[in-house]
mmCIF file of C-alpha atoms in Angstrom:
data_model
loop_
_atom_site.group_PDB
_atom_site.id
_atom_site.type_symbol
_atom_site.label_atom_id
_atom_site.label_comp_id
_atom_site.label_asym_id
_atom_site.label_seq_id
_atom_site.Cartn_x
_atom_site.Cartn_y
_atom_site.Cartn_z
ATOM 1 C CA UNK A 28 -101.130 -74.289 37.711
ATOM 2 C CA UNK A 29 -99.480 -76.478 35.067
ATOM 3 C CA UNK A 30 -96.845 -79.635 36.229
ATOM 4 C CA UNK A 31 -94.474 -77.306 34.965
ATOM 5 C CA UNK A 32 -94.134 -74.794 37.253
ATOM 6 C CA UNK A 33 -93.918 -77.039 40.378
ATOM 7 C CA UNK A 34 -91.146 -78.938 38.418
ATOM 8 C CA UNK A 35 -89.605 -75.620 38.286
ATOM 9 C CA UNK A 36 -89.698 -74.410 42.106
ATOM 10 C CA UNK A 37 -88.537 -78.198 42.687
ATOM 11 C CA UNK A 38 -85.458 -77.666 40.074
ATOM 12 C CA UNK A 39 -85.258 -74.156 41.485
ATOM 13 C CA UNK A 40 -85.441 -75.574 45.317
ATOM 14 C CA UNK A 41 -82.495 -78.146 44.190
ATOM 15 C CA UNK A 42 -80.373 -75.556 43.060
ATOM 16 C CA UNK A 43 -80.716 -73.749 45.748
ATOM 17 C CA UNK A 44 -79.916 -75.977 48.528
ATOM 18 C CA UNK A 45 -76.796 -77.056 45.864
ATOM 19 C CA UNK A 46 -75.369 -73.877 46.181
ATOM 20 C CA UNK A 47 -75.636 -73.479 50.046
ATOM 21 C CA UNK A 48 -73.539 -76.957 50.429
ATOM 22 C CA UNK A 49 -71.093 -75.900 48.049
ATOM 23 C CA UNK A 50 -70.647 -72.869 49.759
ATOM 24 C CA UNK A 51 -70.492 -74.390 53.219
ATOM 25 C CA UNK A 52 -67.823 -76.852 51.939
ATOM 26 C CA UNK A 53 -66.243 -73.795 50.547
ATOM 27 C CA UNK A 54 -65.786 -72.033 53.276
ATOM 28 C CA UNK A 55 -63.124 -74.315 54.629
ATOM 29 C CA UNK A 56 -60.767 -72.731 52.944
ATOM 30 C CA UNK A 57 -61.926 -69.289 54.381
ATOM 31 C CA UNK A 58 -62.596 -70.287 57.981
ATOM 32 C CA UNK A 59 -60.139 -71.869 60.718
ATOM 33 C CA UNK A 60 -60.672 -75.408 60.936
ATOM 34 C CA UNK A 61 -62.474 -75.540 64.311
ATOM 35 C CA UNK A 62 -65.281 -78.033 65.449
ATOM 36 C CA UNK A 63 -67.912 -75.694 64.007
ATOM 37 C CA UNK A 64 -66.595 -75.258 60.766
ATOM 38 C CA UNK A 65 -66.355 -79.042 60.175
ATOM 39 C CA UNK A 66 -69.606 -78.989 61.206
ATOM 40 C CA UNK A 67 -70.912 -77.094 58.797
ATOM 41 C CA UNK A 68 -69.063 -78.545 56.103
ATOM 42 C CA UNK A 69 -71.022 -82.000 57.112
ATOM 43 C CA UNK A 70 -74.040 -79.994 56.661
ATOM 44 C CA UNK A 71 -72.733 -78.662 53.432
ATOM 45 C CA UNK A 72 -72.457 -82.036 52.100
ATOM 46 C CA UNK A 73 -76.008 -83.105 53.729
ATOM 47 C CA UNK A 74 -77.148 -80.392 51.813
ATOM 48 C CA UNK A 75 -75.835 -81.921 48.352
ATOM 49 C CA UNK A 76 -77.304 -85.198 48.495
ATOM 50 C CA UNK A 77 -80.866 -83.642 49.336
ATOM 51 C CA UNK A 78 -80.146 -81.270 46.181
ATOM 52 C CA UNK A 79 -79.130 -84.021 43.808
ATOM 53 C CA UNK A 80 -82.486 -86.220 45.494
ATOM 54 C CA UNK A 81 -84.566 -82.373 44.511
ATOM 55 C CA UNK A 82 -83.304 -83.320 41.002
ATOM 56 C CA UNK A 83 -85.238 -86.893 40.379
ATOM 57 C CA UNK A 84 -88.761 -87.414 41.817
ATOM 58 C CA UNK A 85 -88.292 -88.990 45.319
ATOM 59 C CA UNK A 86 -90.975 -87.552 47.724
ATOM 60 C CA UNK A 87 -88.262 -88.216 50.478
ATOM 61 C CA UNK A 88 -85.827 -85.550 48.987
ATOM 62 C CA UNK A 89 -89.163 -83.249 49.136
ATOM 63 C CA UNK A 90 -89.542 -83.991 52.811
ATOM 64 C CA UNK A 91 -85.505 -83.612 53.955
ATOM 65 C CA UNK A 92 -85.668 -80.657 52.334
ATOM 66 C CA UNK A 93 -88.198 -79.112 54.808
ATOM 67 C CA UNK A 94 -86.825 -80.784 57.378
ATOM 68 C CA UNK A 95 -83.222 -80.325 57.489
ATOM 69 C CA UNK A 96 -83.122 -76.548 56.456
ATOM 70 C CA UNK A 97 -85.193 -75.795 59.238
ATOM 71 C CA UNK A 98 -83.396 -77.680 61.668
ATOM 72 C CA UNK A 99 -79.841 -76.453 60.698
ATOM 73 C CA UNK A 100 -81.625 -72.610 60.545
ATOM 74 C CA UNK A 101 -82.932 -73.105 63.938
ATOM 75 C CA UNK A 102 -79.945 -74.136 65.328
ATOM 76 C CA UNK A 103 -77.850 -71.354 63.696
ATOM 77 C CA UNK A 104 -80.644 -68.394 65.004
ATOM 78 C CA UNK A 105 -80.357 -70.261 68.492
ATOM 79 C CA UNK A 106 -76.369 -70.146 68.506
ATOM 80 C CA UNK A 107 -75.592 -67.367 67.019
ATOM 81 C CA UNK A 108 -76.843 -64.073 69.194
ATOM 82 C CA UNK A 109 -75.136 -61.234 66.473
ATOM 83 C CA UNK A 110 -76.060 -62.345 63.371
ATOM 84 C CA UNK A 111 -73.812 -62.004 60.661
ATOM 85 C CA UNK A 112 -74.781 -60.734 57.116
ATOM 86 C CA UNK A 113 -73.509 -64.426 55.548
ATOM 87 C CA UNK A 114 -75.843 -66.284 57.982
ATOM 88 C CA UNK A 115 -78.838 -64.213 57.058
ATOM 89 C CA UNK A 116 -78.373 -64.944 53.625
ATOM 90 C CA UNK A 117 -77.993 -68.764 54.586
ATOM 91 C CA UNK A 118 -81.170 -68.393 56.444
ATOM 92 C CA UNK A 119 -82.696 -66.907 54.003
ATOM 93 C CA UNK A 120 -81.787 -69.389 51.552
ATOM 94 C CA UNK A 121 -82.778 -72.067 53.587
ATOM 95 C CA UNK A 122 -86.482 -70.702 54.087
ATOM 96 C CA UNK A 123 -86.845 -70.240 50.586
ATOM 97 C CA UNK A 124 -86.006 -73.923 49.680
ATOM 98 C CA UNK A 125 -88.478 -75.008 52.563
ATOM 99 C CA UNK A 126 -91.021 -72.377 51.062
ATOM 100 C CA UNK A 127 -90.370 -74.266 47.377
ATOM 101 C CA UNK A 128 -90.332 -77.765 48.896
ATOM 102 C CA UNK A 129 -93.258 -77.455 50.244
ATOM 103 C CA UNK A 130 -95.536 -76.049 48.061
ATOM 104 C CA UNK A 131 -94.191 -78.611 45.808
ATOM 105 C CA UNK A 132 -94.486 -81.744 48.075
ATOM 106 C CA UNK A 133 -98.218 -80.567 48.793
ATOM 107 C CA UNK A 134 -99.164 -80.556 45.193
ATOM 108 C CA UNK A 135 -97.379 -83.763 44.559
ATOM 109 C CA UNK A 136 -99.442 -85.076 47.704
ATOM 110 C CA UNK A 137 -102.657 -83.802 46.499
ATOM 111 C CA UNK A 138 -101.883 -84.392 42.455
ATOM 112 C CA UNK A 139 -99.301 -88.011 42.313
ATOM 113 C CA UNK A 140 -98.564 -87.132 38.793
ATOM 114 C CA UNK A 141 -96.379 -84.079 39.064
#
């Protein structure tokens, strides 16, 4: 596969995880401010800076963006027993960034110039 299409599920991958923290942040203004939903918002901005680190070339960014997703969706399966249809589509979203991450953080392991 061409360089182009992994810098596409990476661009894709930042996007992604950009939209989550907005919407996390967002939802402040929907949700009453309780522990949890500051909590979330801190994710929501955690969430950002990996997306804006998805956009350059850092192999970190690529790692935190396996790593965090998949922490914070663990977490929200193990604390939330009735899942609602918004978390499902944040889970959802989450495991398709860690899909995109790492497919591209194993070609850019295997193949340095992508």
């Amino acid at each position: 596969m061409s360089n182009r299409f992994f810098s596409f599920l990476r661009k894709l991958a930042a996007t992604l995880i950009c939209l989550s923290g907005a919407s996390q942040i967002a939802a402040l203004w929907q949700r009453d401010l309780t522990g949890a939903a500051l909590m979330d918002a801190l994710l929501g901005t955690v969430y950002l800076i990996i997306g804006i680190g998805l956009f350059g070339q850092s192999r970190f960014s690529l790692f935190m963006a396996i790593v965090i997703p998949l922490w914070a969706g663990g977490m929200l399966i193990y604390t939330q027993p009735q899942m609602d249809p918004i978390y499902a589509l944040r889970i959802t979203t989450d495991a398709i960034v860690i899909l995109f991450s790492a497919i591209v953080l194993w070609q850019v392991r295997n193949n340095p110039s992508v």
